[in-house]
Amino acid sequence: QVQLVESGGGSVQAGGSLRLSCAASGYTYSDYWMGWFRQAPGKEREGVAVIGTSGLTTYADSVKGRFTISRDNAKNTLYLQMISLEPEDTGMYYCAAAQPRAGRGIANFVRSPSLANYWGQGTQVTVSP
């Protein structure tokens, strides 16, 4: 049974930091691209950051320089370090796993959440002004 369990969300003031974690189980974690996505009320789910099986990363323009995605294959865990948080970063944050697609790079995953094979339940991040 595949499980992705996010943790680390919370409420912070603008300029603050949070570190999200996602514990994965039930599949071969190291074989999958992993990503963080977020959804604000009334908006579509959008890609935040993706990390490939080799450790290559890509980010949405809105979070470049502020967020860092990483993975620990020994612990089957995905992380998202977020600094300089802004109210616009508020939303439910989800981790997701996708099988690598031949001929496609990880940038496709951050742009297309539909490529995900598995999703977590999400963790709420709220940033106040």
mmCIF file of N, CA and C in Angstrom:
data_model
loop_
_atom_site.group_PDB
_atom_site.id
_atom_site.type_symbol
_atom_site.label_atom_id
_atom_site.label_comp_id
_atom_site.label_asym_id
_atom_site.label_seq_id
_atom_site.Cartn_x
_atom_site.Cartn_y
_atom_site.Cartn_z
ATOM 1 N N GLN A 1 0.842 -1.194 0.000
ATOM 2 C CA GLN A 1 0.000 0.000 0.000
ATOM 3 C C GLN A 1 0.881 1.248 0.000
ATOM 4 N N VAL A 2 0.694 2.083 -1.000
ATOM 5 C CA VAL A 2 1.494 3.304 -1.111
ATOM 6 C C VAL A 2 0.980 4.358 -0.140
ATOM 7 N N GLN A 3 1.920 4.981 0.558
ATOM 8 C CA GLN A 3 1.568 6.091 1.441
ATOM 9 C C GLN A 3 2.575 7.216 1.286
ATOM 10 N N LEU A 4 2.052 8.433 1.218
ATOM 11 C CA LEU A 4 2.868 9.654 1.274
ATOM 12 C C LEU A 4 2.267 10.495 2.391
ATOM 13 N N VAL A 5 3.064 10.757 3.413
ATOM 14 C CA VAL A 5 2.558 11.458 4.588
ATOM 15 C C VAL A 5 3.370 12.725 4.813
ATOM 16 N N GLU A 6 2.705 13.858 4.618
ATOM 17 C CA GLU A 6 3.366 15.149 4.792
ATOM 18 C C GLU A 6 3.281 15.608 6.247
ATOM 19 N N SER A 7 4.264 16.410 6.639
ATOM 20 C CA SER A 7 4.265 17.021 7.965
ATOM 21 C C SER A 7 5.087 18.299 7.912
ATOM 22 N N GLY A 8 4.971 19.118 8.952
ATOM 23 C CA GLY A 8 5.794 20.317 9.055
ATOM 24 C C GLY A 8 5.098 21.621 8.724
ATOM 25 N N GLY A 9 3.846 21.548 8.283
ATOM 26 C CA GLY A 9 3.127 22.771 7.991
ATOM 27 C C GLY A 9 2.804 23.546 9.262
ATOM 28 N N GLY A 10 2.306 24.756 9.086
ATOM 29 C CA GLY A 10 1.946 25.574 10.236
ATOM 30 C C GLY A 10 1.669 27.000 9.830
ATOM 31 N N SER A 11 1.550 27.845 10.840
ATOM 32 C CA SER A 11 1.283 29.271 10.614
ATOM 33 C C SER A 11 2.501 30.085 11.003
ATOM 34 N N VAL A 12 2.938 30.944 10.094
ATOM 35 C CA VAL A 12 4.104 31.792 10.352
ATOM 36 C C VAL A 12 3.817 33.187 9.828
ATOM 37 N N GLN A 13 4.615 34.133 10.270
ATOM 38 C CA GLN A 13 4.513 35.488 9.737
ATOM 39 C C GLN A 13 5.392 35.609 8.505
ATOM 40 N N ALA A 14 5.079 36.586 7.694
ATOM 41 C CA ALA A 14 5.880 36.840 6.496
ATOM 42 C C ALA A 14 7.344 37.017 6.881
ATOM 43 N N GLY A 15 8.206 36.413 6.068
ATOM 44 C CA GLY A 15 9.626 36.426 6.370
ATOM 45 C C GLY A 15 10.098 35.223 7.148
ATOM 46 N N GLY A 16 9.152 34.434 7.642
ATOM 47 C CA GLY A 16 9.500 33.259 8.431
ATOM 48 C C GLY A 16 9.895 32.074 7.579
ATOM 49 N N SER A 17 10.163 30.962 8.264
ATOM 50 C CA SER A 17 10.628 29.747 7.592
ATOM 51 C C SER A 17 9.847 28.543 8.085
ATOM 52 N N LEU A 18 9.766 27.543 7.224
ATOM 53 C CA LEU A 18 9.197 26.245 7.582
ATOM 54 C C LEU A 18 9.944 25.173 6.809
ATOM 55 N N ARG A 19 9.946 23.970 7.370
ATOM 56 C CA ARG A 19 10.513 22.820 6.667
ATOM 57 C C ARG A 19 9.467 21.728 6.619
ATOM 58 N N LEU A 20 9.064 21.380 5.410
ATOM 59 C CA LEU A 20 8.099 20.309 5.202
ATOM 60 C C LEU A 20 8.824 18.994 4.962
ATOM 61 N N SER A 21 8.192 17.912 5.423
ATOM 62 C CA SER A 21 8.710 16.566 5.179
ATOM 63 C C SER A 21 7.609 15.712 4.585
ATOM 64 N N CYS A 22 8.015 14.702 3.832
ATOM 65 C CA CYS A 22 7.073 13.754 3.257
ATOM 66 C C CYS A 22 7.685 12.366 3.367
ATOM 67 N N ALA A 23 7.064 11.520 4.176
ATOM 68 C CA ALA A 23 7.541 10.153 4.361
ATOM 69 C C ALA A 23 6.813 9.231 3.393
ATOM 70 N N ALA A 24 7.587 8.505 2.597
ATOM 71 C CA ALA A 24 7.014 7.643 1.567
ATOM 72 C C ALA A 24 7.199 6.175 1.920
ATOM 73 N N SER A 25 6.228 5.362 1.514
ATOM 74 C CA SER A 25 6.324 3.921 1.718
ATOM 75 C C SER A 25 5.454 3.202 0.715
ATOM 76 N N GLY A 26 5.748 1.910 0.501
ATOM 77 C CA GLY A 26 4.907 1.086 -0.352
ATOM 78 C C GLY A 26 5.303 1.048 -1.814
ATOM 79 N N TYR A 27 6.395 1.689 -2.170
ATOM 80 C CA TYR A 27 6.888 1.639 -3.547
ATOM 81 C C TYR A 27 8.391 1.926 -3.505
ATOM 82 N N THR A 28 9.056 1.757 -4.639
ATOM 83 C CA THR A 28 10.505 1.967 -4.691
ATOM 84 C C THR A 28 10.782 3.456 -4.833
ATOM 85 N N TYR A 29 10.940 4.106 -3.705
ATOM 86 C CA TYR A 29 11.039 5.561 -3.632
ATOM 87 C C TYR A 29 12.126 6.122 -4.553
ATOM 88 N N SER A 30 13.277 5.500 -4.553
ATOM 89 C CA SER A 30 14.416 6.052 -5.295
ATOM 90 C C SER A 30 14.205 6.035 -6.806
ATOM 91 N N ASP A 31 13.230 5.271 -7.289
ATOM 92 C CA ASP A 31 12.973 5.164 -8.725
ATOM 93 C C ASP A 31 12.024 6.236 -9.252
ATOM 94 N N TYR A 32 11.497 7.049 -8.357
ATOM 95 C CA TYR A 32 10.471 8.011 -8.743
ATOM 96 C C TYR A 32 10.949 9.460 -8.622
ATOM 97 N N TRP A 33 10.494 10.295 -9.562
ATOM 98 C CA TRP A 33 10.582 11.729 -9.347
ATOM 99 C C TRP A 33 9.685 12.075 -8.153
ATOM 100 N N MET A 34 10.117 13.050 -7.390
ATOM 101 C CA MET A 34 9.313 13.515 -6.263
ATOM 102 C C MET A 34 9.097 15.013 -6.376
ATOM 103 N N GLY A 35 7.922 15.460 -5.977
ATOM 104 C CA GLY A 35 7.632 16.877 -6.120
ATOM 105 C C GLY A 35 6.755 17.415 -5.002
ATOM 106 N N TRP A 36 6.805 18.719 -4.858
ATOM 107 C CA TRP A 36 5.909 19.454 -3.956
ATOM 108 C C TRP A 36 4.987 20.328 -4.810
ATOM 109 N N PHE A 37 3.723 20.281 -4.466
ATOM 110 C CA PHE A 37 2.708 21.066 -5.145
ATOM 111 C C PHE A 37 1.902 21.789 -4.081
ATOM 112 N N ARG A 38 1.215 22.859 -4.467
ATOM 113 C CA ARG A 38 0.401 23.575 -3.496
ATOM 114 C C ARG A 38 -0.893 24.043 -4.152
ATOM 115 N N GLN A 39 -1.877 24.242 -3.291
ATOM 116 C CA GLN A 39 -3.173 24.704 -3.780
ATOM 117 C C GLN A 39 -3.740 25.704 -2.791
ATOM 118 N N ALA A 40 -3.993 26.905 -3.286
ATOM 119 C CA ALA A 40 -4.626 27.943 -2.476
ATOM 120 C C ALA A 40 -6.132 27.877 -2.702
ATOM 121 N N PRO A 41 -6.929 28.360 -1.751
ATOM 122 C CA PRO A 41 -8.385 28.329 -1.921
ATOM 123 C C PRO A 41 -8.811 29.021 -3.209
ATOM 124 N N GLY A 42 -9.634 28.332 -3.981
ATOM 125 C CA GLY A 42 -10.146 28.911 -5.215
ATOM 126 C C GLY A 42 -9.189 28.888 -6.382
ATOM 127 N N LYS A 43 -8.033 28.273 -6.190
ATOM 128 C CA LYS A 43 -7.035 28.219 -7.266
ATOM 129 C C LYS A 43 -6.705 26.774 -7.611
ATOM 130 N N GLU A 44 -6.118 26.603 -8.783
ATOM 131 C CA GLU A 44 -5.696 25.273 -9.206
ATOM 132 C C GLU A 44 -4.410 24.866 -8.490
ATOM 133 N N ARG A 45 -4.217 23.562 -8.409
ATOM 134 C CA ARG A 45 -2.981 23.046 -7.834
ATOM 135 C C ARG A 45 -1.831 23.407 -8.754
ATOM 136 N N GLU A 46 -0.729 23.869 -8.171
ATOM 137 C CA GLU A 46 0.416 24.278 -8.972
ATOM 138 C C GLU A 46 1.698 23.630 -8.451
ATOM 139 N N GLY A 47 2.622 23.416 -9.370
ATOM 140 C CA GLY A 47 3.903 22.844 -8.998
ATOM 141 C C GLY A 47 4.778 23.857 -8.304
ATOM 142 N N VAL A 48 5.500 23.403 -7.283
ATOM 143 C CA VAL A 48 6.411 24.247 -6.524
ATOM 144 C C VAL A 48 7.858 23.856 -6.827
ATOM 145 N N ALA A 49 8.154 22.572 -6.680
ATOM 146 C CA ALA A 49 9.521 22.086 -6.889
ATOM 147 C C ALA A 49 9.494 20.592 -7.140
ATOM 148 N N VAL A 50 10.419 20.128 -7.958
ATOM 149 C CA VAL A 50 10.546 18.706 -8.265
ATOM 150 C C VAL A 50 12.011 18.306 -8.189
ATOM 151 N N ILE A 51 12.253 17.082 -7.730
ATOM 152 C CA ILE A 51 13.599 16.534 -7.708
ATOM 153 C C ILE A 51 13.590 15.188 -8.420
ATOM 154 N N GLY A 52 14.548 15.016 -9.311
ATOM 155 C CA GLY A 52 14.618 13.779 -10.069
ATOM 156 C C GLY A 52 15.324 12.675 -9.304
ATOM 157 N N THR A 53 15.416 11.517 -9.946
ATOM 158 C CA THR A 53 16.048 10.373 -9.292
ATOM 159 C C THR A 53 17.545 10.582 -9.079
ATOM 160 N N SER A 54 18.151 11.450 -9.889
ATOM 161 C CA SER A 54 19.590 11.719 -9.758
ATOM 162 C C SER A 54 19.888 12.888 -8.835
ATOM 163 N N GLY A 55 18.830 13.551 -8.369
ATOM 164 C CA GLY A 55 19.011 14.713 -7.507
ATOM 165 C C GLY A 55 18.879 16.042 -8.228
ATOM 166 N N LEU A 56 18.663 15.992 -9.541
ATOM 167 C CA LEU A 56 18.449 17.230 -10.295
ATOM 168 C C LEU A 56 17.155 17.873 -9.826
ATOM 169 N N THR A 57 17.164 19.210 -9.726
ATOM 170 C CA THR A 57 15.991 19.913 -9.206
ATOM 171 C C THR A 57 15.489 20.978 -10.179
ATOM 172 N N THR A 58 14.224 21.310 -10.033
ATOM 173 C CA THR A 58 13.644 22.418 -10.776
ATOM 174 C C THR A 58 12.582 23.071 -9.898
ATOM 175 N N TYR A 59 12.384 24.384 -10.084
ATOM 176 C CA TYR A 59 11.497 25.147 -9.227
ATOM 177 C C TYR A 59 10.560 26.032 -10.043
ATOM 178 N N ALA A 60 9.414 26.322 -9.461
ATOM 179 C CA ALA A 60 8.557 27.357 -10.020
ATOM 180 C C ALA A 60 9.268 28.697 -9.844
ATOM 181 N N ASP A 61 9.065 29.598 -10.792
ATOM 182 C CA ASP A 61 9.740 30.898 -10.737
ATOM 183 C C ASP A 61 9.429 31.642 -9.443
ATOM 184 N N SER A 62 8.229 31.466 -8.931
ATOM 185 C CA SER A 62 7.790 32.222 -7.756
ATOM 186 C C SER A 62 8.531 31.831 -6.476
ATOM 187 N N VAL A 63 9.204 30.684 -6.470
ATOM 188 C CA VAL A 63 9.869 30.234 -5.237
ATOM 189 C C VAL A 63 11.381 30.109 -5.388
ATOM 190 N N LYS A 64 11.894 30.358 -6.577
ATOM 191 C CA LYS A 64 13.335 30.243 -6.787
ATOM 192 C C LYS A 64 14.095 31.153 -5.835
ATOM 193 N N GLY A 65 15.149 30.601 -5.241
ATOM 194 C CA GLY A 65 15.955 31.366 -4.304
ATOM 195 C C GLY A 65 15.421 31.372 -2.886
ATOM 196 N N ARG A 66 14.187 30.889 -2.689
ATOM 197 C CA ARG A 66 13.586 30.870 -1.345
ATOM 198 C C ARG A 66 13.308 29.449 -0.861
ATOM 199 N N PHE A 67 12.995 28.550 -1.769
ATOM 200 C CA PHE A 67 12.661 27.171 -1.410
ATOM 201 C C PHE A 67 13.758 26.233 -1.904
ATOM 202 N N THR A 68 13.987 25.166 -1.133
ATOM 203 C CA THR A 68 14.956 24.148 -1.527
ATOM 204 C C THR A 68 14.346 22.773 -1.321
ATOM 205 N N ILE A 69 14.297 21.995 -2.389
ATOM 206 C CA ILE A 69 13.786 20.621 -2.311
ATOM 207 C C ILE A 69 14.976 19.671 -2.195
ATOM 208 N N SER A 70 14.797 18.625 -1.394
ATOM 209 C CA SER A 70 15.837 17.616 -1.255
ATOM 210 C C SER A 70 15.187 16.275 -0.944
ATOM 211 N N ARG A 71 15.962 15.225 -1.114
ATOM 212 C CA ARG A 71 15.433 13.892 -0.849
ATOM 213 C C ARG A 71 16.498 13.060 -0.153
ATOM 214 N N ASP A 72 16.051 12.177 0.721
ATOM 215 C CA ASP A 72 16.925 11.234 1.399
ATOM 216 C C ASP A 72 16.432 9.845 1.027
ATOM 217 N N ASN A 73 17.115 9.207 0.092
ATOM 218 C CA ASN A 73 16.662 7.901 -0.375
ATOM 219 C C ASN A 73 16.830 6.814 0.683
ATOM 220 N N ALA A 74 17.756 6.993 1.611
ATOM 221 C CA ALA A 74 17.940 6.011 2.674
ATOM 222 C C ALA A 74 16.754 6.023 3.645
ATOM 223 N N LYS A 75 16.133 7.204 3.773
ATOM 224 C CA LYS A 75 15.003 7.347 4.690
ATOM 225 C C LYS A 75 13.658 7.417 3.973
ATOM 226 N N ASN A 76 13.683 7.312 2.643
ATOM 227 C CA ASN A 76 12.444 7.442 1.861
ATOM 228 C C ASN A 76 11.676 8.707 2.224
ATOM 229 N N THR A 77 12.393 9.804 2.324
ATOM 230 C CA THR A 77 11.788 11.048 2.771
ATOM 231 C C THR A 77 12.152 12.203 1.842
ATOM 232 N N LEU A 78 11.175 13.033 1.589
ATOM 233 C CA LEU A 78 11.306 14.228 0.767
ATOM 234 C C LEU A 78 11.175 15.443 1.674
ATOM 235 N N TYR A 79 11.932 16.492 1.363
ATOM 236 C CA TYR A 79 11.902 17.706 2.169
ATOM 237 C C TYR A 79 11.662 18.937 1.300
ATOM 238 N N LEU A 80 11.136 19.971 1.933
ATOM 239 C CA LEU A 80 11.048 21.279 1.291
ATOM 240 C C LEU A 80 11.384 22.321 2.349
ATOM 241 N N GLN A 81 12.542 22.932 2.219
ATOM 242 C CA GLN A 81 12.940 24.009 3.108
ATOM 243 C C GLN A 81 12.455 25.315 2.508
ATOM 244 N N MET A 82 11.673 26.058 3.285
ATOM 245 C CA MET A 82 11.090 27.302 2.790
ATOM 246 C C MET A 82 11.551 28.451 3.676
ATOM 247 N N ILE A 83 12.139 29.472 3.067
ATOM 248 C CA ILE A 83 12.549 30.660 3.799
ATOM 249 C C ILE A 83 11.905 31.878 3.156
ATOM 250 N N SER A 84 11.994 33.015 3.862
ATOM 251 C CA SER A 84 11.430 34.268 3.341
ATOM 252 C C SER A 84 10.006 34.068 2.847
ATOM 253 N N LEU A 85 9.212 33.403 3.646
ATOM 254 C CA LEU A 85 7.841 33.102 3.240
ATOM 255 C C LEU A 85 7.018 34.367 3.064
ATOM 256 N N GLU A 86 6.118 34.308 2.093
ATOM 257 C CA GLU A 86 5.255 35.435 1.743
ATOM 258 C C GLU A 86 3.801 34.996 1.892
ATOM 259 N N PRO A 87 2.880 35.935 2.122
ATOM 260 C CA PRO A 87 1.461 35.559 2.212
ATOM 261 C C PRO A 87 0.981 34.784 0.981
ATOM 262 N N GLU A 88 1.578 35.068 -0.173
ATOM 263 C CA GLU A 88 1.189 34.367 -1.403
ATOM 264 C C GLU A 88 1.588 32.895 -1.387
ATOM 265 N N ASP A 89 2.411 32.498 -0.427
ATOM 266 C CA ASP A 89 2.798 31.084 -0.305
ATOM 267 C C ASP A 89 1.761 30.269 0.470
ATOM 268 N N THR A 90 0.743 30.915 0.976
ATOM 269 C CA THR A 90 -0.292 30.221 1.747
ATOM 270 C C THR A 90 -1.022 29.209 0.891
ATOM 271 N N GLY A 91 -1.251 28.029 1.454
ATOM 272 C CA GLY A 91 -1.982 26.990 0.748
ATOM 273 C C GLY A 91 -1.758 25.630 1.361
ATOM 274 N N MET A 92 -2.427 24.649 0.792
ATOM 275 C CA MET A 92 -2.198 23.258 1.178
ATOM 276 C C MET A 92 -1.054 22.728 0.328
ATOM 277 N N TYR A 93 -0.062 22.168 0.978
ATOM 278 C CA TYR A 93 1.111 21.647 0.286
ATOM 279 C C TYR A 93 1.043 20.128 0.236
ATOM 280 N N TYR A 94 1.217 19.605 -0.969
ATOM 281 C CA TYR A 94 1.152 18.167 -1.196
ATOM 282 C C TYR A 94 2.469 17.658 -1.751
ATOM 283 N N CYS A 95 2.859 16.460 -1.320
ATOM 284 C CA CYS A 95 3.954 15.818 -2.024
ATOM 285 C C CYS A 95 3.371 14.783 -2.982
ATOM 286 N N ALA A 96 4.110 14.521 -4.026
ATOM 287 C CA ALA A 96 3.647 13.598 -5.057
ATOM 288 C C ALA A 96 4.825 12.858 -5.660
ATOM 289 N N ALA A 97 4.531 11.678 -6.185
ATOM 290 C CA ALA A 97 5.544 10.850 -6.828
ATOM 291 C C ALA A 97 5.126 10.537 -8.246
ATOM 292 N N ALA A 98 6.081 10.575 -9.158
ATOM 293 C CA ALA A 98 5.791 10.271 -10.558
ATOM 294 C C ALA A 98 6.865 9.359 -11.130
ATOM 295 N N GLN A 99 6.435 8.393 -11.914
ATOM 296 C CA GLN A 99 7.402 7.569 -12.631
ATOM 297 C C GLN A 99 8.055 8.421 -13.707
ATOM 298 N N PRO A 100 9.368 8.333 -13.844
ATOM 299 C CA PRO A 100 10.032 9.088 -14.900
ATOM 300 C C PRO A 100 9.473 8.727 -16.275
ATOM 301 N N ARG A 101 9.291 9.743 -17.101
ATOM 302 C CA ARG A 101 8.772 9.542 -18.449
ATOM 303 C C ARG A 101 9.907 9.637 -19.446
ATOM 304 N N ALA A 102 10.010 8.639 -20.295
ATOM 305 C CA ALA A 102 11.048 8.640 -21.315
ATOM 306 C C ALA A 102 10.886 9.864 -22.209
ATOM 307 N N GLY A 103 11.977 10.578 -22.431
ATOM 308 C CA GLY A 103 11.938 11.732 -23.316
ATOM 309 C C GLY A 103 11.400 12.991 -22.669
ATOM 310 N N ARG A 104 11.058 12.934 -21.398
ATOM 311 C CA ARG A 104 10.553 14.115 -20.703
ATOM 312 C C ARG A 104 11.434 14.411 -19.504
ATOM 313 N N GLY A 105 11.658 15.679 -19.255
ATOM 314 C CA GLY A 105 12.436 16.057 -18.089
ATOM 315 C C GLY A 105 11.546 16.376 -16.908
ATOM 316 N N ILE A 106 12.176 16.620 -15.763
ATOM 317 C CA ILE A 106 11.406 16.875 -14.554
ATOM 318 C C ILE A 106 10.628 18.181 -14.623
ATOM 319 N N ALA A 107 11.013 19.083 -15.515
ATOM 320 C CA ALA A 107 10.260 20.327 -15.672
ATOM 321 C C ALA A 107 8.825 20.051 -16.089
ATOM 322 N N ASN A 108 8.636 18.926 -16.801
ATOM 323 C CA ASN A 108 7.276 18.555 -17.194
ATOM 324 C C ASN A 108 6.422 18.226 -15.980
ATOM 325 N N PHE A 109 7.039 17.634 -14.965
ATOM 326 C CA PHE A 109 6.286 17.257 -13.775
ATOM 327 C C PHE A 109 5.878 18.491 -12.983
ATOM 328 N N VAL A 110 6.765 19.451 -12.838
ATOM 329 C CA VAL A 110 6.399 20.627 -12.059
ATOM 330 C C VAL A 110 5.291 21.426 -12.761
ATOM 331 N N ARG A 111 5.232 21.330 -14.091
ATOM 332 C CA ARG A 111 4.181 22.039 -14.835
ATOM 333 C C ARG A 111 2.887 21.239 -14.931
ATOM 334 N N SER A 112 2.982 19.930 -14.758
ATOM 335 C CA SER A 112 1.823 19.059 -15.000
ATOM 336 C C SER A 112 1.597 18.117 -13.824
ATOM 337 N N PRO A 113 0.866 18.553 -12.809
ATOM 338 C CA PRO A 113 0.581 17.677 -11.663
ATOM 339 C C PRO A 113 -0.099 16.371 -12.070
ATOM 340 N N SER A 114 -0.743 16.351 -13.224
ATOM 341 C CA SER A 114 -1.441 15.138 -13.660
ATOM 342 C C SER A 114 -0.489 13.980 -13.920
ATOM 343 N N LEU A 115 0.807 14.271 -14.012
ATOM 344 C CA LEU A 115 1.774 13.187 -14.214
ATOM 345 C C LEU A 115 2.002 12.353 -12.954
ATOM 346 N N ALA A 116 1.546 12.831 -11.812
ATOM 347 C CA ALA A 116 1.776 12.124 -10.553
ATOM 348 C C ALA A 116 1.061 10.780 -10.527
ATOM 349 N N ASN A 117 1.747 9.775 -9.994
ATOM 350 C CA ASN A 117 1.152 8.463 -9.770
ATOM 351 C C ASN A 117 0.547 8.379 -8.363
ATOM 352 N N TYR A 118 1.185 9.085 -7.416
ATOM 353 C CA TYR A 118 0.736 9.022 -6.027
ATOM 354 C C TYR A 118 0.739 10.416 -5.414
ATOM 355 N N TRP A 119 -0.201 10.630 -4.484
ATOM 356 C CA TRP A 119 -0.323 11.901 -3.780
ATOM 357 C C TRP A 119 -0.433 11.675 -2.279
ATOM 358 N N GLY A 120 0.067 12.635 -1.529
ATOM 359 C CA GLY A 120 -0.173 12.662 -0.102
ATOM 360 C C GLY A 120 -1.451 13.422 0.199
ATOM 361 N N GLN A 121 -1.786 13.509 1.481
ATOM 362 C CA GLN A 121 -3.023 14.163 1.906
ATOM 363 C C GLN A 121 -2.853 15.664 2.105
ATOM 364 N N GLY A 122 -1.622 16.122 2.199
ATOM 365 C CA GLY A 122 -1.376 17.549 2.304
ATOM 366 C C GLY A 122 -1.105 18.030 3.707
ATOM 367 N N THR A 123 -0.403 19.171 3.787
ATOM 368 C CA THR A 123 -0.155 19.854 5.050
ATOM 369 C C THR A 123 -0.345 21.345 4.801
ATOM 370 N N GLN A 124 -1.035 22.010 5.717
ATOM 371 C CA GLN A 124 -1.411 23.416 5.512
ATOM 372 C C GLN A 124 -0.274 24.349 5.904
ATOM 373 N N VAL A 125 -0.025 25.315 5.031
ATOM 374 C CA VAL A 125 0.931 26.390 5.313
ATOM 375 C C VAL A 125 0.175 27.711 5.235
ATOM 376 N N THR A 126 0.242 28.491 6.307
ATOM 377 C CA THR A 126 -0.423 29.790 6.344
ATOM 378 C C THR A 126 0.598 30.851 6.707
ATOM 379 N N VAL A 127 0.718 31.858 5.838
ATOM 380 C CA VAL A 127 1.674 32.936 6.062
ATOM 381 C C VAL A 127 0.895 34.236 6.224
ATOM 382 N N SER A 128 1.030 34.857 7.367
ATOM 383 C CA SER A 128 0.308 36.104 7.636
ATOM 384 C C SER A 128 1.218 37.299 7.353
ATOM 385 N N PRO A 129 0.599 38.427 6.961
ATOM 386 C CA PRO A 129 1.404 39.626 6.626
ATOM 387 C C PRO A 129 2.200 40.148 7.817
#
